[in-house]
């Protein structure tokens, strides 16, 4: 029997789950949104952006040709950009629209099943103008970019190099005669490759190139470069630009390639906040830290933690709601088939996804606040906190994107065959999030950046020198005894820190041994990189666990008792889950016994059962409108089978009773006339 809820026919199993939920869902929504005010503002923005129906497509994107898909994405980007400039900017309290509203960013997902071709304009082009220009340059470029009179992207990666920025080959050679830079692509591998929107959409881009002046190379620097005519959009002479072709995801992002044939730009188009080339070609370094030109990447790494938390919330909403309506198997012959959500293995797959979405959401807010503090210090000329922040943002980007991609795939597994349908929404989420593990710094490469910092911090701890906050636990690494296991939340967090410290110590010891045996420092480091990655991962897990726990305790201080309980259960689940995933490490670096681990497994299983009645309430608390989920399996009303059939009937393959392929191939073959 179906029930109605807000004038909506709701699947009875979902209605039953909602009736069972014992906590105030709205209170948890406020926690996830960062406060009631944010929830109210988000809802206003969503109402304005989505109630008009402008986000909807007549024909599903998945049935369009690549060209139609792209054009449709541009059409909707223009609609959304216009809304952003007008109604939404005002609602979000921004003077101008842009990078600073995660809500506006998240609401955009209702318009795009994949991504907007404007993503790089708002995600990297505008932030680079904000972060790398002098005030004069900014006052020229920023209003034009924010008003979308020009559209840009960020072209750094080349065919031959993405990770190793110092290895980029595009050159920008200063010509003092004309006061211009000459951009050139000397080899095939120097062609810019990947930049989003470059293929067909943008007319400007940030180009990262090796700067030459007075015969000397000064390393990579950013330039703002016009590549298409502002009126006709035709590529300018000296520019070779195009789209790179189909990809696993991002197929509406027209990622592109770009080559230069001695292409000239004015001297003022070098972004000169951190370094300058004077009219006569003299190079002047302004910045106090050598890596400030990497600033846009650091910004995006911070943003991505929030981005993947949101996408994981979507996947877990889809999979939990579906698991509540799906019934399968008959373990007890006299009873009806259970909801698959009742299987403990299903709970094991899904509840960690819900907890991780919370953990990453809270860590992302904390990371953003730390980033703002670092930027404020740098404004005053102090770059002391940058190395720690680079190490922190690198590992959080790596682990959050990797965990989210893995858990989204786990949500797909949890949805069985139907999860494989594009209409379930999960494949697009996975394709999007799995790319985040690679772009803006590959997983391994970024963890090795964190490992560099950890090793240095370990050496400082060894020398009894002061440590920065996120690695202060290393001070206890020299006690000589194994950390005492204790299964309280704080005890588990201390154990995670002991694992990170222990793994770092092993790396340092092994590197020293290898160097004593005759290896160079570089080779000893290289031979230890598997363990260094593991140490950085352990460090990051300790940071996430600690931050999640502290933030939940803080944010629920005034919550109602049942909300406190369910939020505590989720954080505890997160800690138990990762302790059980790392039993070998715990045995190596803490006093944990076999019995402790057996008890922990039982406590984990009991926790799953406690969370079970609130599972649908927990995903409802993410408060994701159906327009954002794009899912036949995860809609609020649970009309799963009806929606699957409706979508199947929309398939262009069902337009004709007999396919042309019958008369062309099948019939001739079957009649022996092929
Ligand atoms: C209308 C429609 C609307 C649609 C909605 C739109 C809404 C928009 C809002 C947008 C919001 C968000 C979305 C954002 C999504 C954007 C999508 C992005 C797509 C992808 C873009 C890209 O991928 S761009 C390319 C990125 N590339 C990389 O990340 C390259 C990775 N490589 C590196 O970073 C570096 O090369 C390296 C760090 C690996 C090494 O650098 P290098 O060789 O120079 O250094 P060393 O290893 O020698 O180290 C020397 C010391 O420097 C330290 N270091 C390195 N990097 C930094 C840094 N960044 N900061 C500080 N310090 C740094 C390093 O640690 C060494 O230190 P020591 O050990 O002390 O010597
Ligand atoms: C969807 C998508 C969108 C993108 N958008 C943009 C964009 O808009 N603008 C832009 O400039 N770029 C963009 N990129 C490029 C992206 O930033 C790079 O692909 C990314 O930084 C990884 O670099 P790479 O491709 O050179 O990988 P590689 O460095 O070649 O990595 C290949 C393998 O080598 C390993 N490896 C590399 N170096 C080391 C090392 N030092 N130690 C150990 N292992 C190593 C890696 O771990 C990985 O396993 C995009 C990429 C994707 C997938």
Tab-separated table of C-alpha atoms in Angstrom, residues 299-499:
chain	number	residue	atom	x	y	z
A	299	UNK	CA	42.838	26.291	-3.428
A	300	UNK	CA	41.228	23.631	-5.629
A	301	UNK	CA	42.579	20.811	-3.434
A	302	UNK	CA	40.818	22.432	-0.475
A	303	UNK	CA	37.594	22.817	-2.456
A	304	UNK	CA	37.711	19.213	-3.650
A	305	UNK	CA	37.389	17.791	-0.132
A	306	UNK	CA	34.005	19.513	0.066
A	307	UNK	CA	33.138	18.474	-3.453
A	308	UNK	CA	33.652	14.755	-2.834
A	309	UNK	CA	31.844	14.844	0.531
A	310	UNK	CA	28.797	16.138	-1.336
A	311	UNK	CA	29.017	13.505	-4.048
A	312	UNK	CA	29.415	10.755	-1.479
A	313	UNK	CA	26.328	12.062	0.347
A	314	UNK	CA	24.459	11.720	-2.953
A	315	UNK	CA	25.623	8.146	-3.588
A	316	UNK	CA	24.802	7.034	-0.049
A	317	UNK	CA	21.343	8.624	-0.261
A	318	UNK	CA	20.641	6.693	-3.456
A	319	UNK	CA	21.943	3.379	-2.135
A	320	UNK	CA	20.307	3.575	1.321
A	321	UNK	CA	16.874	4.576	-0.011
A	322	UNK	CA	17.087	1.845	-2.640
A	323	UNK	CA	18.148	-0.711	-0.024
A	324	UNK	CA	15.057	0.180	1.997
A	325	UNK	CA	12.649	-0.551	-0.863
A	326	UNK	CA	14.487	-3.533	-2.353
A	327	UNK	CA	13.537	-6.943	-0.971
A	328	UNK	CA	15.570	-10.010	-1.856
A	329	UNK	CA	16.067	-13.650	-0.663
A	330	UNK	CA	14.257	-15.531	2.088
A	331	UNK	CA	16.579	-16.394	4.968
A	332	UNK	CA	13.517	-17.213	7.159
A	333	UNK	CA	11.090	-19.313	5.055
A	334	UNK	CA	7.999	-18.241	7.035
A	335	UNK	CA	8.663	-14.554	6.721
A	336	UNK	CA	8.449	-12.138	3.794
A	337	UNK	CA	11.643	-11.351	1.914
A	338	UNK	CA	13.590	-8.800	3.978
A	339	UNK	CA	14.594	-5.344	2.843
A	340	UNK	CA	18.208	-5.691	1.713
A	341	UNK	CA	19.059	-2.957	4.225
A	342	UNK	CA	18.451	-5.582	6.922
A	343	UNK	CA	21.471	-7.600	5.821
A	344	UNK	CA	24.416	-6.760	8.061
A	345	UNK	CA	26.807	-6.983	5.108
A	346	UNK	CA	24.706	-4.326	3.356
A	347	UNK	CA	24.896	-2.105	6.445
A	348	UNK	CA	28.662	-2.659	6.480
A	349	UNK	CA	28.834	-1.395	2.867
A	350	UNK	CA	26.604	1.630	3.401
A	351	UNK	CA	26.878	3.087	6.888
A	352	UNK	CA	30.575	3.825	6.463
A	353	UNK	CA	29.618	5.823	3.349
A	354	UNK	CA	27.210	7.958	5.402
A	355	UNK	CA	29.785	8.428	8.180
A	356	UNK	CA	32.517	9.302	5.686
A	357	UNK	CA	30.312	11.919	4.014
A	358	UNK	CA	29.916	13.555	7.451
A	359	UNK	CA	33.606	13.203	8.314
A	360	UNK	CA	34.721	14.782	5.022
A	361	UNK	CA	32.109	17.520	5.137
A	362	UNK	CA	33.258	18.606	8.610
A	363	UNK	CA	36.940	18.265	7.688
A	364	UNK	CA	36.369	20.375	4.586
A	365	UNK	CA	34.926	23.228	6.643
A	366	UNK	CA	37.837	22.979	9.078
A	367	UNK	CA	40.323	22.871	6.171
A	368	UNK	CA	38.707	25.927	4.572
A	369	UNK	CA	39.007	27.845	7.837
A	370	UNK	CA	42.677	26.830	8.179
A	371	UNK	CA	43.244	27.930	4.559
A	372	UNK	CA	41.677	31.329	5.266
A	373	UNK	CA	44.010	31.716	8.261
A	374	UNK	CA	47.076	30.806	6.139
A	375	UNK	CA	46.018	33.298	3.448
A	376	UNK	CA	45.547	36.022	6.060
A	377	UNK	CA	49.058	35.396	7.402
A	378	UNK	CA	50.513	35.403	3.896
A	379	UNK	CA	48.880	38.766	3.214
A	380	UNK	CA	51.002	40.060	6.065
A	381	UNK	CA	54.104	38.551	4.435
A	382	UNK	CA	54.353	35.487	6.687
A	383	UNK	CA	54.583	32.170	4.810
A	384	UNK	CA	55.646	30.047	7.811
A	385	UNK	CA	52.421	28.040	7.921
A	386	UNK	CA	52.413	27.217	4.181
A	387	UNK	CA	54.515	24.010	4.325
A	388	UNK	CA	52.240	22.455	6.948
A	389	UNK	CA	49.156	23.555	5.039
A	390	UNK	CA	50.516	22.174	1.757
A	391	UNK	CA	51.154	18.838	3.503
A	392	UNK	CA	47.688	18.863	5.030
A	393	UNK	CA	45.731	19.874	1.916
A	394	UNK	CA	47.729	17.380	-0.187
A	395	UNK	CA	46.897	14.374	1.978
A	396	UNK	CA	43.297	15.400	2.598
A	397	UNK	CA	42.761	15.832	-1.133
A	398	UNK	CA	44.332	12.437	-1.821
A	399	UNK	CA	42.487	10.447	0.858
A	400	UNK	CA	39.098	12.166	0.534
A	401	UNK	CA	38.941	11.682	-3.236
A	402	UNK	CA	40.215	8.119	-3.077
A	403	UNK	CA	37.903	7.061	-0.206
A	404	UNK	CA	34.917	8.730	-1.851
A	405	UNK	CA	35.523	7.070	-5.211
A	406	UNK	CA	35.872	3.709	-3.474
A	407	UNK	CA	32.725	4.193	-1.385
A	408	UNK	CA	30.672	5.418	-4.345
A	409	UNK	CA	31.637	2.229	-6.169
A	410	UNK	CA	30.645	0.316	-3.011
A	411	UNK	CA	27.251	2.083	-3.133
A	412	UNK	CA	26.910	0.825	-6.704
A	413	UNK	CA	27.674	-2.719	-5.565
A	414	UNK	CA	25.039	-2.266	-2.875
A	415	UNK	CA	22.456	-1.501	-5.577
A	416	UNK	CA	23.088	-4.743	-7.458
A	417	UNK	CA	22.281	-4.731	-11.172
A	418	UNK	CA	20.161	-1.583	-11.094
A	419	UNK	CA	23.143	0.367	-9.763
A	420	UNK	CA	24.838	-0.234	-13.095
A	421	UNK	CA	22.129	1.739	-14.927
A	422	UNK	CA	23.140	5.282	-15.840
A	423	UNK	CA	19.689	6.292	-14.604
A	424	UNK	CA	20.623	5.149	-11.081
A	425	UNK	CA	22.877	8.226	-10.970
A	426	UNK	CA	25.777	6.289	-9.468
A	427	UNK	CA	27.903	5.728	-12.616
A	428	UNK	CA	28.063	9.484	-13.296
A	429	UNK	CA	28.986	10.151	-9.664
A	430	UNK	CA	31.731	7.536	-9.836
A	431	UNK	CA	33.107	8.798	-13.152
A	432	UNK	CA	33.257	12.312	-11.780
A	433	UNK	CA	34.790	11.451	-8.408
A	434	UNK	CA	37.310	8.906	-9.685
A	435	UNK	CA	38.838	11.713	-11.803
A	436	UNK	CA	39.315	13.829	-8.677
A	437	UNK	CA	41.770	11.222	-7.404
A	438	UNK	CA	43.976	12.017	-10.416
A	439	UNK	CA	43.525	15.663	-11.320
A	440	UNK	CA	44.857	18.527	-9.266
A	441	UNK	CA	47.670	16.228	-8.129
A	442	UNK	CA	47.679	12.428	-8.371
A	443	UNK	CA	46.986	10.418	-5.182
A	444	UNK	CA	50.480	8.936	-4.768
A	445	UNK	CA	52.270	12.109	-5.736
A	446	UNK	CA	50.372	14.203	-3.191
A	447	UNK	CA	50.821	11.669	-0.390
A	448	UNK	CA	54.555	11.756	-1.094
A	449	UNK	CA	54.441	15.534	-0.642
A	450	UNK	CA	52.879	14.968	2.802
A	451	UNK	CA	55.485	12.302	3.535
A	452	UNK	CA	58.298	14.840	2.918
A	453	UNK	CA	56.781	17.023	5.600
A	454	UNK	CA	56.252	14.104	7.986
A	455	UNK	CA	59.854	12.956	7.709
A	456	UNK	CA	61.113	16.482	8.393
A	457	UNK	CA	58.742	16.802	11.340
A	458	UNK	CA	59.933	13.430	12.671
A	459	UNK	CA	63.527	14.636	12.528
A	460	UNK	CA	62.511	17.786	14.401
A	461	UNK	CA	60.767	15.694	17.061
A	462	UNK	CA	63.884	13.552	17.335
A	463	UNK	CA	65.936	16.697	17.922
A	464	UNK	CA	63.340	17.809	20.534
A	465	UNK	CA	62.450	20.864	18.431
A	466	UNK	CA	58.926	22.345	18.452
A	467	UNK	CA	56.353	20.773	16.126
A	468	UNK	CA	53.457	22.283	14.211
A	469	UNK	CA	49.916	21.381	15.408
A	470	UNK	CA	48.919	18.619	12.945
A	471	UNK	CA	52.085	16.610	13.664
A	472	UNK	CA	52.479	17.395	17.372
A	473	UNK	CA	51.692	13.731	18.158
A	474	UNK	CA	55.125	12.811	16.755
A	475	UNK	CA	56.617	14.100	20.003
A	476	UNK	CA	55.408	10.840	21.634
A	477	UNK	CA	57.106	8.675	19.003
A	478	UNK	CA	60.249	8.265	21.083
A	479	UNK	CA	58.812	6.838	24.300
A	480	UNK	CA	60.304	3.424	23.454
A	481	UNK	CA	57.077	1.551	24.228
A	482	UNK	CA	54.067	0.684	22.099
A	483	UNK	CA	51.023	2.929	22.418
A	484	UNK	CA	48.458	1.616	24.877
A	485	UNK	CA	45.310	0.381	23.116
A	486	UNK	CA	42.054	1.722	24.457
A	487	UNK	CA	38.800	1.364	22.513
A	488	UNK	CA	37.302	4.725	23.532
A	489	UNK	CA	37.063	7.248	20.655
A	490	UNK	CA	39.993	9.253	22.021
A	491	UNK	CA	41.939	6.029	22.605
A	492	UNK	CA	41.418	4.934	18.989
A	493	UNK	CA	42.472	8.349	17.692
A	494	UNK	CA	45.652	8.132	19.790
A	495	UNK	CA	46.264	4.693	18.280
A	496	UNK	CA	45.857	6.108	14.749
A	497	UNK	CA	48.461	8.737	15.638
A	498	UNK	CA	50.714	5.995	16.979
A	499	UNK	CA	50.374	4.176	13.623
